[in-house]
PDB file of C-alpha atoms and ligand atoms in Angstrom:
ATOM      1  CA  MET A   1     -29.191  23.424-101.759  1.00 82.00           C
ATOM      2  CA  THR A   2     -25.513  24.376-101.549  1.00 90.00           C
ATOM      3  CA  VAL A   3     -24.427  28.038-101.470  1.00 90.00           C
ATOM      4  CA  GLN A   4     -20.741  28.953-101.401  1.00 87.00           C
ATOM      5  CA  GLY A   5     -19.821  25.496-100.214  1.00 88.00           C
ATOM      6  CA  VAL A   6     -22.436  25.433 -97.421  1.00 92.00           C
ATOM      7  CA  LYS A   7     -25.217  22.843 -97.661  1.00 94.00           C
ATOM      8  CA  TYR A   8     -28.711  23.850 -96.535  1.00 97.00           C
ATOM      9  CA  MET A   9     -31.878  21.843 -95.960  1.00 97.00           C
ATOM     10  CA  SER A  10     -34.666  22.183 -98.529  1.00 97.00           C
ATOM     11  CA  ASP A  11     -37.926  23.856 -97.457  1.00 97.00           C
ATOM     12  CA  PHE A  12     -39.553  20.419 -97.200  1.00 97.00           C
ATOM     13  CA  GLU A  13     -36.730  18.929 -95.113  1.00 98.00           C
ATOM     14  CA  ALA A  14     -36.591  21.917 -92.765  1.00 98.00           C
ATOM     15  CA  LYS A  15     -40.344  21.950 -92.123  1.00 98.00           C
ATOM     16  CA  LYS A  16     -40.425  18.194 -91.539  1.00 98.00           C
ATOM     17  CA  ALA A  17     -37.477  18.422 -89.124  1.00 98.00           C
ATOM     18  CA  ILE A  18     -39.037  21.331 -87.188  1.00 98.00           C
ATOM     19  CA  LEU A  19     -42.249  19.328 -86.665  1.00 98.00           C
ATOM     20  CA  ASP A  20     -40.194  16.307 -85.572  1.00 98.00           C
ATOM     21  CA  ILE A  21     -38.127  18.329 -83.076  1.00 98.00           C
ATOM     22  CA  GLY A  22     -41.276  20.065 -81.797  1.00 98.00           C
ATOM     23  CA  ARG A  23     -42.861  16.690 -80.981  1.00 98.00           C
ATOM     24  CA  ARG A  24     -39.712  15.463 -79.234  1.00 98.00           C
ATOM     25  CA  MET A  25     -39.436  18.686 -77.258  1.00 98.00           C
ATOM     26  CA  TYR A  26     -43.043  18.407 -76.110  1.00 97.00           C
ATOM     27  CA  GLU A  27     -42.871  14.694 -75.304  1.00 97.00           C
ATOM     28  CA  LYS A  28     -39.739  15.193 -73.213  1.00 97.00           C
ATOM     29  CA  GLY A  29     -41.491  17.822 -71.131  1.00 97.00           C
ATOM     30  CA  PHE A  30     -39.140  20.592 -72.222  1.00 98.00           C
ATOM     31  CA  VAL A  31     -42.142  22.849 -72.893  1.00 97.00           C
ATOM     32  CA  ALA A  32     -45.610  23.370 -71.453  1.00 94.00           C
ATOM     33  CA  SER A  33     -48.604  24.772 -73.287  1.00 95.00           C
ATOM     34  CA  ASN A  34     -47.390  26.880 -76.244  1.00 94.00           C
ATOM     35  CA  ASP A  35     -43.853  27.439 -74.940  1.00 95.00           C
ATOM     36  CA  GLY A  36     -40.649  27.123 -76.937  1.00 96.00           C
ATOM     37  CA  ASN A  37     -39.579  27.834 -80.486  1.00 97.00           C
ATOM     38  CA  ILE A  38     -37.420  26.316 -83.208  1.00 98.00           C
ATOM     39  CA  SER A  39     -35.831  27.658 -86.374  1.00 98.00           C
ATOM     40  CA  CYS A  40     -33.749  26.226 -89.184  1.00 98.00           C
ATOM     41  CA  LYS A  41     -31.885  27.838 -92.091  1.00 98.00           C
ATOM     42  CA  VAL A  42     -32.723  26.940 -95.694  1.00 98.00           C
ATOM     43  CA  GLY A  43     -30.289  29.458 -97.210  1.00 97.00           C
ATOM     44  CA  PRO A  44     -27.693  31.978 -96.020  1.00 96.00           C
ATOM     45  CA  ASN A  45     -30.390  34.532 -95.178  1.00 96.00           C
ATOM     46  CA  THR A  46     -33.631  32.563 -94.877  1.00 98.00           C
ATOM     47  CA  ILE A  47     -35.140  30.392 -92.146  1.00 98.00           C
ATOM     48  CA  TRP A  48     -38.262  28.418 -91.315  1.00 98.00           C
ATOM     49  CA  THR A  49     -39.565  28.914 -87.800  1.00 98.00           C
ATOM     50  CA  THR A  50     -42.410  28.065 -85.456  1.00 98.00           C
ATOM     51  CA  PRO A  51     -45.587  30.144 -84.965  1.00 97.00           C
ATOM     52  CA  THR A  52     -46.763  31.849 -81.814  1.00 96.00           C
ATOM     53  CA  GLY A  53     -49.643  30.448 -79.781  1.00 95.00           C
ATOM     54  CA  VAL A  54     -49.321  26.784 -80.767  1.00 96.00           C
ATOM     55  CA  SER A  55     -48.140  23.752 -78.797  1.00 96.00           C
ATOM     56  CA  LYS A  56     -44.885  22.531 -80.281  1.00 96.00           C
ATOM     57  CA  GLY A  57     -46.159  18.976 -79.954  1.00 96.00           C
ATOM     58  CA  PHE A  58     -49.121  19.514 -82.290  1.00 97.00           C
ATOM     59  CA  MET A  59     -47.832  21.646 -85.143  1.00 97.00           C
ATOM     60  CA  THR A  60     -48.627  21.043 -88.806  1.00 97.00           C
ATOM     61  CA  GLN A  61     -46.589  22.251 -91.784  1.00 96.00           C
ATOM     62  CA  ASP A  62     -49.064  24.980 -92.743  1.00 97.00           C
ATOM     63  CA  MET A  63     -48.425  26.688 -89.358  1.00 98.00           C
ATOM     64  CA  LEU A  64     -44.719  27.256 -90.009  1.00 98.00           C
ATOM     65  CA  VAL A  65     -43.355  30.626 -91.126  1.00 98.00           C
ATOM     66  CA  LYS A  66     -40.556  31.415 -93.560  1.00 98.00           C
ATOM     67  CA  MET A  67     -38.582  34.587 -92.800  1.00 98.00           C
ATOM     68  CA  ASP A  68     -35.408  36.342 -93.797  1.00 97.00           C
ATOM     69  CA  ILE A  69     -32.839  36.886 -91.060  1.00 95.00           C
ATOM     70  CA  ASN A  70     -33.868  40.544 -90.795  1.00 96.00           C
ATOM     71  CA  GLY A  71     -37.283  39.437 -89.565  1.00 96.00           C
ATOM     72  CA  LYS A  72     -39.372  39.905 -92.714  1.00 97.00           C
ATOM     73  CA  VAL A  73     -42.029  37.195 -93.205  1.00 97.00           C
ATOM     74  CA  LEU A  74     -41.684  35.626 -96.653  1.00 98.00           C
ATOM     75  CA  MET A  75     -44.211  32.811 -96.480  1.00 97.00           C
ATOM     76  CA  GLY A  76     -46.891  31.473 -94.122  1.00 97.00           C
ATOM     77  CA  LYS A  77     -50.202  32.646 -92.668  1.00 95.00           C
ATOM     78  CA  TRP A  78     -49.310  32.435 -88.979  1.00 97.00           C
ATOM     79  CA  ARG A  79     -47.379  34.965 -86.917  1.00 96.00           C
ATOM     80  CA  PRO A  80     -43.874  33.928 -85.825  1.00 96.00           C
ATOM     81  CA  SER A  81     -43.042  33.830 -82.116  1.00 93.00           C
ATOM     82  CA  SER A  82     -41.870  37.131 -80.652  1.00 92.00           C
ATOM     83  CA  GLU A  83     -38.898  35.148 -79.318  1.00 94.00           C
ATOM     84  CA  VAL A  84     -37.655  34.583 -82.882  1.00 96.00           C
ATOM     85  CA  LYS A  85     -35.656  37.791 -82.326  1.00 96.00           C
ATOM     86  CA  MET A  86     -33.081  35.872 -80.341  1.00 96.00           C
ATOM     87  CA  HIS A  87     -32.836  33.242 -83.106  1.00 98.00           C
ATOM     88  CA  LEU A  88     -32.224  35.968 -85.703  1.00 98.00           C
ATOM     89  CA  ARG A  89     -29.514  37.472 -83.510  1.00 98.00           C
ATOM     90  CA  VAL A  90     -27.767  34.104 -83.212  1.00 98.00           C
ATOM     91  CA  TYR A  91     -27.704  33.756 -87.018  1.00 98.00           C
ATOM     92  CA  LYS A  92     -26.349  37.279 -87.424  1.00 97.00           C
ATOM     93  CA  GLU A  93     -23.671  36.884 -84.771  1.00 97.00           C
ATOM     94  CA  ASN A  94     -22.512  33.483 -86.001  1.00 97.00           C
ATOM     95  CA  PRO A  95     -23.136  32.700 -89.698  1.00 96.00           C
ATOM     96  CA  ASP A  96     -21.999  29.091 -89.176  1.00 96.00           C
ATOM     97  CA  VAL A  97     -25.109  28.369 -87.101  1.00 97.00           C
ATOM     98  CA  GLN A  98     -27.808  26.553 -89.086  1.00 98.00           C
ATOM     99  CA  ALA A  99     -30.481  26.025 -86.425  1.00 98.00           C
ATOM    100  CA  VAL A 100     -31.626  27.334 -83.034  1.00 98.00           C
ATOM    101  CA  THR A 101     -33.858  25.745 -80.395  1.00 98.00           C
ATOM    102  CA  HIS A 102     -35.416  27.273 -77.294  1.00 98.00           C
ATOM    103  CA  ALA A 103     -37.387  25.630 -74.489  1.00 98.00           C
ATOM    104  CA  HIS A 104     -37.980  25.683 -70.748  1.00 98.00           C
ATOM    105  CA  PRO A 105     -36.662  22.297 -69.507  1.00 98.00           C
ATOM    106  CA  LEU A 106     -37.422  21.884 -65.815  1.00 98.00           C
ATOM    107  CA  VAL A 107     -33.994  21.387 -64.285  1.00 98.00           C
ATOM    108  CA  ALA A 108     -32.007  23.676 -66.595  1.00 98.00           C
ATOM    109  CA  THR A 109     -34.611  26.397 -66.133  1.00 98.00           C
ATOM    110  CA  SER A 110     -34.375  25.932 -62.362  1.00 98.00           C
ATOM    111  CA  PHE A 111     -30.616  26.601 -62.597  1.00 98.00           C
ATOM    112  CA  ALA A 112     -31.426  29.656 -64.747  1.00 98.00           C
ATOM    113  CA  ILE A 113     -33.790  30.880 -62.045  1.00 98.00           C
ATOM    114  CA  ALA A 114     -31.151  30.319 -59.377  1.00 97.00           C
ATOM    115  CA  GLY A 115     -28.600  32.168 -61.517  1.00 97.00           C
ATOM    116  CA  ILE A 116     -26.223  29.189 -61.458  1.00 97.00           C
ATOM    117  CA  SER A 117     -24.314  28.443 -64.654  1.00 97.00           C
ATOM    118  CA  LEU A 118     -23.644  24.833 -65.655  1.00 97.00           C
ATOM    119  CA  ASP A 119     -19.894  24.815 -65.390  1.00 93.00           C
ATOM    120  CA  ALA A 120     -18.600  22.089 -63.083  1.00 93.00           C
ATOM    121  CA  ALA A 121     -16.243  19.597 -64.691  1.00 94.00           C
ATOM    122  CA  VAL A 122     -18.087  16.471 -63.544  1.00 94.00           C
ATOM    123  CA  LEU A 123     -19.333  14.733 -66.684  1.00 94.00           C
ATOM    124  CA  THR A 124     -17.009  13.718 -69.518  1.00 94.00           C
ATOM    125  CA  GLU A 125     -19.640  13.960 -72.266  1.00 92.00           C
ATOM    126  CA  ALA A 126     -20.701  17.410 -71.088  1.00 93.00           C
ATOM    127  CA  VAL A 127     -17.121  18.706 -71.161  1.00 92.00           C
ATOM    128  CA  MET A 128     -16.656  17.390 -74.704  1.00 93.00           C
ATOM    129  CA  GLY A 129     -20.032  18.231 -76.217  1.00 91.00           C
ATOM    130  CA  LEU A 130     -21.160  21.308 -74.331  1.00 94.00           C
ATOM    131  CA  GLY A 131     -18.353  22.849 -72.297  1.00 93.00           C
ATOM    132  CA  SER A 132     -19.772  25.353 -69.859  1.00 95.00           C
ATOM    133  CA  ILE A 133     -23.222  26.897 -70.130  1.00 97.00           C
ATOM    134  CA  PRO A 134     -23.439  30.459 -68.785  1.00 97.00           C
ATOM    135  CA  VAL A 135     -26.520  32.273 -67.527  1.00 98.00           C
ATOM    136  CA  ALA A 136     -27.255  35.350 -69.643  1.00 97.00           C
ATOM    137  CA  LYS A 137     -28.548  38.316 -67.669  1.00 97.00           C
ATOM    138  CA  TYR A 138     -32.288  38.747 -67.273  1.00 97.00           C
ATOM    139  CA  ALA A 139     -34.184  40.233 -70.192  1.00 95.00           C
ATOM    140  CA  THR A 140     -37.901  40.770 -70.739  1.00 93.00           C
ATOM    141  CA  PRO A 141     -39.181  38.116 -73.190  1.00 87.00           C
ATOM    142  CA  GLY A 142     -40.053  39.408 -76.639  1.00 82.00           C
ATOM    143  CA  THR A 143     -37.958  42.586 -76.325  1.00 90.00           C
ATOM    144  CA  ASP A 144     -34.619  43.498 -77.904  1.00 91.00           C
ATOM    145  CA  GLU A 145     -33.055  42.988 -74.468  1.00 94.00           C
ATOM    146  CA  VAL A 146     -33.108  39.225 -75.064  1.00 95.00           C
ATOM    147  CA  PRO A 147     -30.966  39.159 -78.221  1.00 96.00           C
ATOM    148  CA  ASP A 148     -28.589  41.637 -76.591  1.00 96.00           C
ATOM    149  CA  SER A 149     -28.256  39.392 -73.526  1.00 97.00           C
ATOM    150  CA  ILE A 150     -27.271  36.284 -75.501  1.00 97.00           C
ATOM    151  CA  ALA A 151     -25.097  37.916 -78.188  1.00 97.00           C
ATOM    152  CA  PRO A 152     -21.832  37.789 -76.163  1.00 97.00           C
ATOM    153  CA  PHE A 153     -21.982  33.965 -76.002  1.00 97.00           C
ATOM    154  CA  VAL A 154     -22.977  32.973 -79.534  1.00 97.00           C
ATOM    155  CA  ASN A 155     -19.441  32.548 -80.890  1.00 97.00           C
ATOM    156  CA  THR A 156     -17.839  31.125 -77.768  1.00 96.00           C
ATOM    157  CA  HIS A 157     -20.432  28.714 -76.377  1.00 96.00           C
ATOM    158  CA  ASN A 158     -22.892  26.094 -77.608  1.00 96.00           C
ATOM    159  CA  GLY A 159     -25.882  27.267 -75.633  1.00 97.00           C
ATOM    160  CA  VAL A 160     -26.935  29.566 -72.847  1.00 98.00           C
ATOM    161  CA  LEU A 161     -29.395  29.712 -69.972  1.00 98.00           C
ATOM    162  CA  LEU A 162     -31.725  32.701 -69.991  1.00 97.00           C
ATOM    163  CA  ALA A 163     -32.100  34.086 -66.459  1.00 97.00           C
ATOM    164  CA  ASN A 164     -35.556  33.284 -64.971  1.00 97.00           C
ATOM    165  CA  HIS A 165     -36.664  31.957 -68.350  1.00 96.00           C
ATOM    166  CA  GLY A 166     -35.184  28.854 -70.037  1.00 97.00           C
ATOM    167  CA  ALA A 167     -32.467  27.524 -72.319  1.00 98.00           C
ATOM    168  CA  LEU A 168     -31.293  28.412 -75.830  1.00 98.00           C
ATOM    169  CA  THR A 169     -29.032  26.282 -78.046  1.00 98.00           C
ATOM    170  CA  TRP A 170     -27.673  26.461 -81.568  1.00 98.00           C
ATOM    171  CA  GLY A 171     -25.804  24.119 -83.882  1.00 97.00           C
ATOM    172  CA  LYS A 172     -24.515  23.257 -87.329  1.00 96.00           C
ATOM    173  CA  ASP A 173     -27.867  21.574 -88.022  1.00 97.00           C
ATOM    174  CA  ILE A 174     -31.259  21.310 -86.342  1.00 98.00           C
ATOM    175  CA  TYR A 175     -30.479  17.976 -84.721  1.00 97.00           C
ATOM    176  CA  GLN A 176     -27.245  19.187 -83.165  1.00 97.00           C
ATOM    177  CA  ALA A 177     -29.075  22.230 -81.791  1.00 98.00           C
ATOM    178  CA  PHE A 178     -31.758  19.997 -80.251  1.00 98.00           C
ATOM    179  CA  TYR A 179     -29.266  17.443 -78.924  1.00 97.00           C
ATOM    180  CA  ARG A 180     -27.496  20.289 -77.163  1.00 97.00           C
ATOM    181  CA  LEU A 181     -30.799  21.241 -75.554  1.00 98.00           C
ATOM    182  CA  GLU A 182     -31.202  17.634 -74.407  1.00 98.00           C
ATOM    183  CA  SER A 183     -27.608  17.586 -73.160  1.00 97.00           C
ATOM    184  CA  ILE A 184     -28.093  20.807 -71.201  1.00 98.00           C
ATOM    185  CA  GLU A 185     -31.084  19.322 -69.379  1.00 98.00           C
ATOM    186  CA  TYR A 186     -29.187  16.073 -68.760  1.00 98.00           C
ATOM    187  CA  TYR A 187     -26.126  17.948 -67.491  1.00 97.00           C
ATOM    188  CA  ALA A 188     -28.281  20.143 -65.245  1.00 98.00           C
ATOM    189  CA  THR A 189     -30.000  17.052 -63.834  1.00 98.00           C
ATOM    190  CA  ILE A 190     -26.655  15.404 -63.069  1.00 97.00           C
ATOM    191  CA  LEU A 191     -25.483  18.581 -61.343  1.00 96.00           C
ATOM    192  CA  MET A 192     -28.694  18.663 -59.282  1.00 97.00           C
ATOM    193  CA  TYR A 193     -28.438  15.003 -58.231  1.00 96.00           C
ATOM    194  CA  THR A 194     -24.764  15.124 -57.352  1.00 95.00           C
ATOM    195  CA  GLY A 195     -24.639  18.628 -55.935  1.00 94.00           C
ATOM    196  CA  ASN A 196     -27.985  18.893 -54.178  1.00 92.00           C
ATOM    197  CA  ILE A 197     -29.256  15.355 -53.519  1.00 93.00           C
ATOM    198  CA  ILE A 198     -26.267  13.033 -53.144  1.00 93.00           C
ATOM    199  CA  GLY A 199     -24.279  16.034 -51.986  1.00 93.00           C
ATOM    200  CA  ARG A 200     -20.929  15.066 -53.399  1.00 91.00           C
ATOM    201  CA  GLN A 201     -19.106  15.664 -56.687  1.00 92.00           C
ATOM    202  CA  ASN A 202     -15.673  14.419 -57.676  1.00 92.00           C
ATOM    203  CA  LEU A 203     -14.493  17.075 -60.111  1.00 93.00           C
ATOM    204  CA  LEU A 204     -12.474  15.975 -63.115  1.00 95.00           C
ATOM    205  CA  SER A 205      -8.868  17.053 -62.750  1.00 93.00           C
ATOM    206  CA  CYS A 206      -7.430  19.769 -64.995  1.00 93.00           C
ATOM    207  CA  ASP A 207      -5.316  17.150 -66.744  1.00 93.00           C
ATOM    208  CA  GLN A 208      -8.404  15.013 -67.397  1.00 94.00           C
ATOM    209  CA  VAL A 209     -10.312  18.061 -68.679  1.00 94.00           C
ATOM    210  CA  ASN A 210      -7.442  18.984 -71.015  1.00 92.00           C
ATOM    211  CA  LYS A 211      -7.575  15.507 -72.559  1.00 93.00           C
ATOM    212  CA  LEU A 212     -11.342  15.870 -73.084  1.00 94.00           C
ATOM    213  CA  LEU A 213     -10.785  19.267 -74.702  1.00 93.00           C
ATOM    214  CA  ASP A 214      -8.331  17.628 -77.116  1.00 92.00           C
ATOM    215  CA  ILE A 215     -11.058  15.141 -78.058  1.00 93.00           C
ATOM    216  CA  ARG A 216     -13.564  17.982 -78.419  1.00 92.00           C
ATOM    217  CA  HIS A 217     -11.183  19.738 -80.793  1.00 90.00           C
ATOM    218  CA  LYS A 218     -10.773  16.559 -82.860  1.00 90.00           C
ATOM    219  CA  LEU A 219     -14.569  16.233 -83.033  1.00 91.00           C
ATOM    220  CA  GLY A 220     -14.641  19.636 -84.715  1.00 90.00           C
ATOM    221  CA  ILE A 221     -16.407  21.393 -81.835  1.00 89.00           C
ATOM    222  CA  THR A 222     -14.762  24.802 -81.743  1.00 86.00           C
ATOM    223  CA  ALA A 223     -16.776  26.503 -78.982  1.00 89.00           C
ATOM    224  CA  GLY A 224     -17.960  25.584 -75.547  1.00 88.00           C
ATOM    225  CA  GLY A 225     -15.930  27.169 -72.785  1.00 85.00           C
ATOM    226  CA  ILE A 226     -13.913  25.310 -70.185  1.00 89.00           C
ATOM    227  CA  PRO A 227     -15.518  24.350 -66.865  1.00 90.00           C
ATOM    228  CA  PRO A 228     -13.447  24.776 -63.682  1.00 89.00           C
ATOM    229  CA  CYS A 229     -11.464  21.649 -62.827  1.00 90.00           C
ATOM    230  CA  SER A 230      -9.751  20.118 -59.804  1.00 92.00           C
ATOM    231  CA  PRO A 231      -5.955  20.568 -59.504  1.00 90.00           C
ATOM    232  CA  GLU A 232      -5.762  17.053 -58.030  1.00 91.00           C
ATOM    233  CA  GLU A 233      -7.172  13.786 -59.334  1.00 91.00           C
ATOM    234  CA  THR A 234      -9.952  12.739 -56.966  1.00 88.00           C
ATOM    235  CA  ASN A 235     -11.211   9.805 -59.030  1.00 90.00           C
ATOM    236  CA  ALA A 236      -8.017   7.880 -59.741  1.00 86.00           C
ATOM    237  CA  LYS A 237      -8.812   4.941 -57.441  1.00 85.00           C
ATOM    238  CA  ASP A 238     -11.275   2.098 -57.887  1.00 85.00           C
ATOM    239  CA  VAL A 239     -14.365   2.402 -55.712  1.00 83.00           C
ATOM    240  CA  VAL A 240     -15.466  -0.875 -54.138  1.00 81.00           C
ATOM    241  CA  SER A 241     -19.182  -1.247 -53.483  1.00 70.00           C
ATOM    242  CA  ALA A 242     -20.406  -1.835 -49.933  1.00 64.00           C
ATOM    243  CA  ALA A 243     -21.649  -5.346 -50.858  1.00 63.00           C
ATOM    244  CA  ASP A 244     -18.103  -6.373 -51.797  1.00 62.00           C
ATOM    245  CA  ILE A 245     -16.562  -5.287 -48.527  1.00 57.00           C
ATOM    246  CA  ARG A 246     -15.139  -8.206 -46.570  1.00 56.00           C
ATOM    247  CA  PRO A 247     -15.332  -7.727 -42.801  1.00 56.00           C
ATOM    248  CA  ALA A 248     -11.810  -7.511 -41.430  1.00 53.00           C
ATOM    249  CA  GLU A 249     -12.324 -10.348 -38.958  1.00 53.00           C
ATOM    250  CA  GLN A 250     -13.434 -12.806 -41.647  1.00 53.00           C
ATOM    251  CA  SER A 251     -10.934 -14.863 -43.531  1.00 51.00           C
ATOM    252  CA  GLY A 252     -11.125 -15.830 -47.185  1.00 52.00           C
ATOM    253  CA  PRO A 253     -10.893 -14.013 -50.498  1.00 52.00           C
ATOM    254  CA  GLY A 254     -12.516 -10.704 -51.222  1.00 50.00           C
ATOM    255  CA  PRO A 255     -11.482  -7.142 -51.881  1.00 50.00           C
ATOM    256  CA  VAL A 256     -10.137  -5.131 -48.989  1.00 48.00           C
ATOM    257  CA  LEU A 257     -11.710  -1.735 -48.526  1.00 46.00           C
ATOM    258  CA  LYS A 258      -9.353   1.100 -49.404  1.00 47.00           C
ATOM    259  CA  GLY A 259     -10.303   4.718 -49.374  1.00 48.00           C
ATOM    260  CA  VAL A 260     -14.055   4.050 -49.470  1.00 46.00           C
ATOM    261  CA  THR A 261     -16.453   5.721 -47.082  1.00 49.00           C
ATOM    262  CA  SER A 262     -19.347   3.448 -46.185  1.00 50.00           C
ATOM    263  CA  ILE A 263     -22.818   4.412 -45.068  1.00 52.00           C
ATOM    264  CA  VAL A 264     -24.090   2.191 -42.239  1.00 50.00           C
ATOM    265  CA  ARG A 265     -27.445   1.588 -40.592  1.00 50.00           C
ATOM    266  CA  PRO A 266     -28.486   4.110 -37.963  1.00 53.00           C
ATOM    267  CA  GLY A 267     -28.077   2.859 -34.410  1.00 55.00           C
ATOM    268  CA  GLU A 268     -25.762  -0.036 -35.208  1.00 53.00           C
ATOM    269  CA  ASN A 269     -22.669   2.018 -35.705  1.00 51.00           C
ATOM    270  CA  PRO A 270     -23.093   5.479 -34.282  1.00 46.00           C
ATOM    271  CA  ALA A 271     -21.150   8.166 -36.047  1.00 44.00           C
ATOM    272  CA  PRO A 272     -17.833   8.957 -34.390  1.00 46.00           C
ATOM    273  CA  ALA A 273     -17.816  12.058 -32.228  1.00 43.00           C
ATOM    274  CA  GLY A 274     -16.888  15.222 -34.042  1.00 41.00           C
ATOM    275  CA  CYS A 275     -17.446  13.867 -37.552  1.00 39.00           C
ATOM    276  CA  GLY A 276     -20.253  16.380 -38.143  1.00 40.00           C
ATOM    277  CA  CYS A 277     -22.696  13.819 -39.549  1.00 39.00           C
ATOM    278  CA  SER A 278     -25.975  12.485 -38.160  1.00 38.00           C
ATOM    279  CA  GLY A 279     -26.787   8.933 -37.179  1.00 35.00           C
ATOM    280  CA  THR A 280     -29.198   8.528 -40.089  1.00 34.00           C
ATOM    281  CA  SER A 281     -26.653   9.310 -42.764  1.00 35.00           C
ATOM    282  CA  GLY A 282     -23.599   8.762 -40.598  1.00 36.00           C
ATOM    283  CA  ARG A 283     -20.469   7.846 -42.470  1.00 39.00           C
ATOM    284  CA  LEU A 284     -17.562   5.883 -41.072  1.00 38.00           C
ATOM    285  CA  THR A 285     -14.018   5.848 -42.299  1.00 40.00           C
ATOM    286  CA  ALA A 286     -12.824   2.888 -44.340  1.00 42.00           C
ATOM    287  CA  SER A 287     -11.247   0.976 -41.483  1.00 43.00           C
ATOM    288  CA  GLU A 288     -14.097   1.662 -39.072  1.00 43.00           C
ATOM    289  CA  GLY A 289     -16.653   0.559 -41.644  1.00 43.00           C
ATOM    290  CA  GLN A 290     -14.681  -2.596 -42.334  1.00 44.00           C
ATOM    291  CA  LYS A 291     -14.720  -3.636 -38.690  1.00 45.00           C
ATOM    292  CA  ALA A 292     -18.320  -2.686 -38.045  1.00 44.00           C
ATOM    293  CA  ILE A 293     -20.259  -4.075 -40.968  1.00 44.00           C
ATOM    294  CA  GLY A 294     -21.277  -7.723 -41.114  1.00 48.00           C
ATOM    295  CA  ALA A 295     -22.770  -9.386 -44.175  1.00 50.00           C
ATOM    296  CA  GLU A 296     -26.344  -9.182 -42.881  1.00 55.00           C
ATOM    297  CA  ALA A 297     -25.941  -5.587 -41.815  1.00 54.00           C
ATOM    298  CA  LEU A 298     -24.576  -4.757 -45.250  1.00 55.00           C
ATOM    299  CA  GLY A 299     -27.723  -6.054 -46.939  1.00 59.00           C
ATOM    300  CA  LYS A 300     -29.886  -3.963 -44.654  1.00 63.00           C
ATOM    301  CA  ALA A 301     -27.548  -0.999 -45.038  1.00 62.00           C
ATOM    302  CA  LYS A 302     -28.006  -1.133 -48.801  1.00 64.00           C
ATOM    303  CA  GLU A 303     -31.773  -0.996 -48.358  1.00 71.00           C
ATOM    304  CA  GLU A 304     -31.347   1.991 -46.064  1.00 74.00           C
ATOM    305  CA  ILE A 305     -29.123   3.719 -48.611  1.00 69.00           C
ATOM    306  CA  ILE A 306     -31.600   3.141 -51.427  1.00 72.00           C
ATOM    307  CA  ALA A 307     -34.484   4.374 -49.246  1.00 77.00           C
ATOM    308  CA  GLU A 308     -32.451   7.454 -48.269  1.00 75.00           C
ATOM    309  CA  VAL A 309     -31.523   8.279 -51.888  1.00 70.00           C
ATOM    310  CA  VAL A 310     -35.152   7.840 -52.999  1.00 73.00           C
ATOM    311  CA  ARG A 311     -36.286  10.108 -50.150  1.00 77.00           C
ATOM    312  CA  ARG A 312     -33.766  12.780 -51.144  1.00 74.00           C
ATOM    313  CA  VAL A 313     -34.708  12.526 -54.846  1.00 70.00           C
ATOM    314  CA  ILE A 314     -38.377  12.965 -53.975  1.00 72.00           C
ATOM    315  CA  GLU A 315     -37.503  15.914 -51.739  1.00 73.00           C
ATOM    316  CA  GLY A 316     -35.388  17.423 -54.485  1.00 66.00           C
ATOM    317  CA  LEU A 317     -38.133  17.083 -57.088  1.00 64.00           C
ATOM    318  CA  SER A 318     -41.033  18.205 -54.922  1.00 59.00           C
TER     319      SER A 318
HETATM  320 ZN1  LIG B   1     -39.235  31.105 -73.724  1.00 92.80          ZN
END
């Protein structure tokens, strides 16, 4: 159906898509039990949405509810989720939105609990597709506080974290809304790995971010915010892997280590005094690493690195 130049899904298409997205949401672990909700417009003032008290992975079409955007139920025997209020507010605040998804993905929700917005310029796709994702202030689920908390972001961003609760996204169709939910969880996971497990992030420079924003504009994405960027380029040099490093005393071809910090085995090359790092994860400067690391040691060092990263990932997830 097309109304005033805007194309809408049919009732059949919307219901089928909601069931499809519900299954994906459940299978990806974005929701537990009966959590989460989905809605999709079928006209300027009408939506289909998910019922309360049902797992989103096991819904059937007869469970879905048709409503107008003022909250009046038009069709369906089940009760809509009390959280549909925030969906209705999104539609009212931004008439261009055609669908809304809400879930509690593990990592994104953990950021929401910590009160940390997703706004570091570290991932090109996230800058282009999402921008920054703020944390809306805490609101009691099911109350009018929730729509009020998200309203300020609906026209300027593509999604929001709900403090101590979960994530909410919207889009020009139901798939874009869901992909943004996926992207938020992916972005949050990258931020957790780099910021809290690996412990290092090379921020994109402001110039690099500006180029990504140009691409975002050309893609027709008009909202999203701009994550903070680095004034300097920190990623403008090639990074040579430890296995490719040629010990300085050996002759023959091979890349020479420049500007790369190597991790070496504990005990073999104690960390230099005053570097502030431990023997286990001690890091040497490029020239020191070049002198110290032999081919055999490098192989063992790689195993140590992998074991250390796995240990930190397990620690981070437990
Ligand atoms: Zn929720």
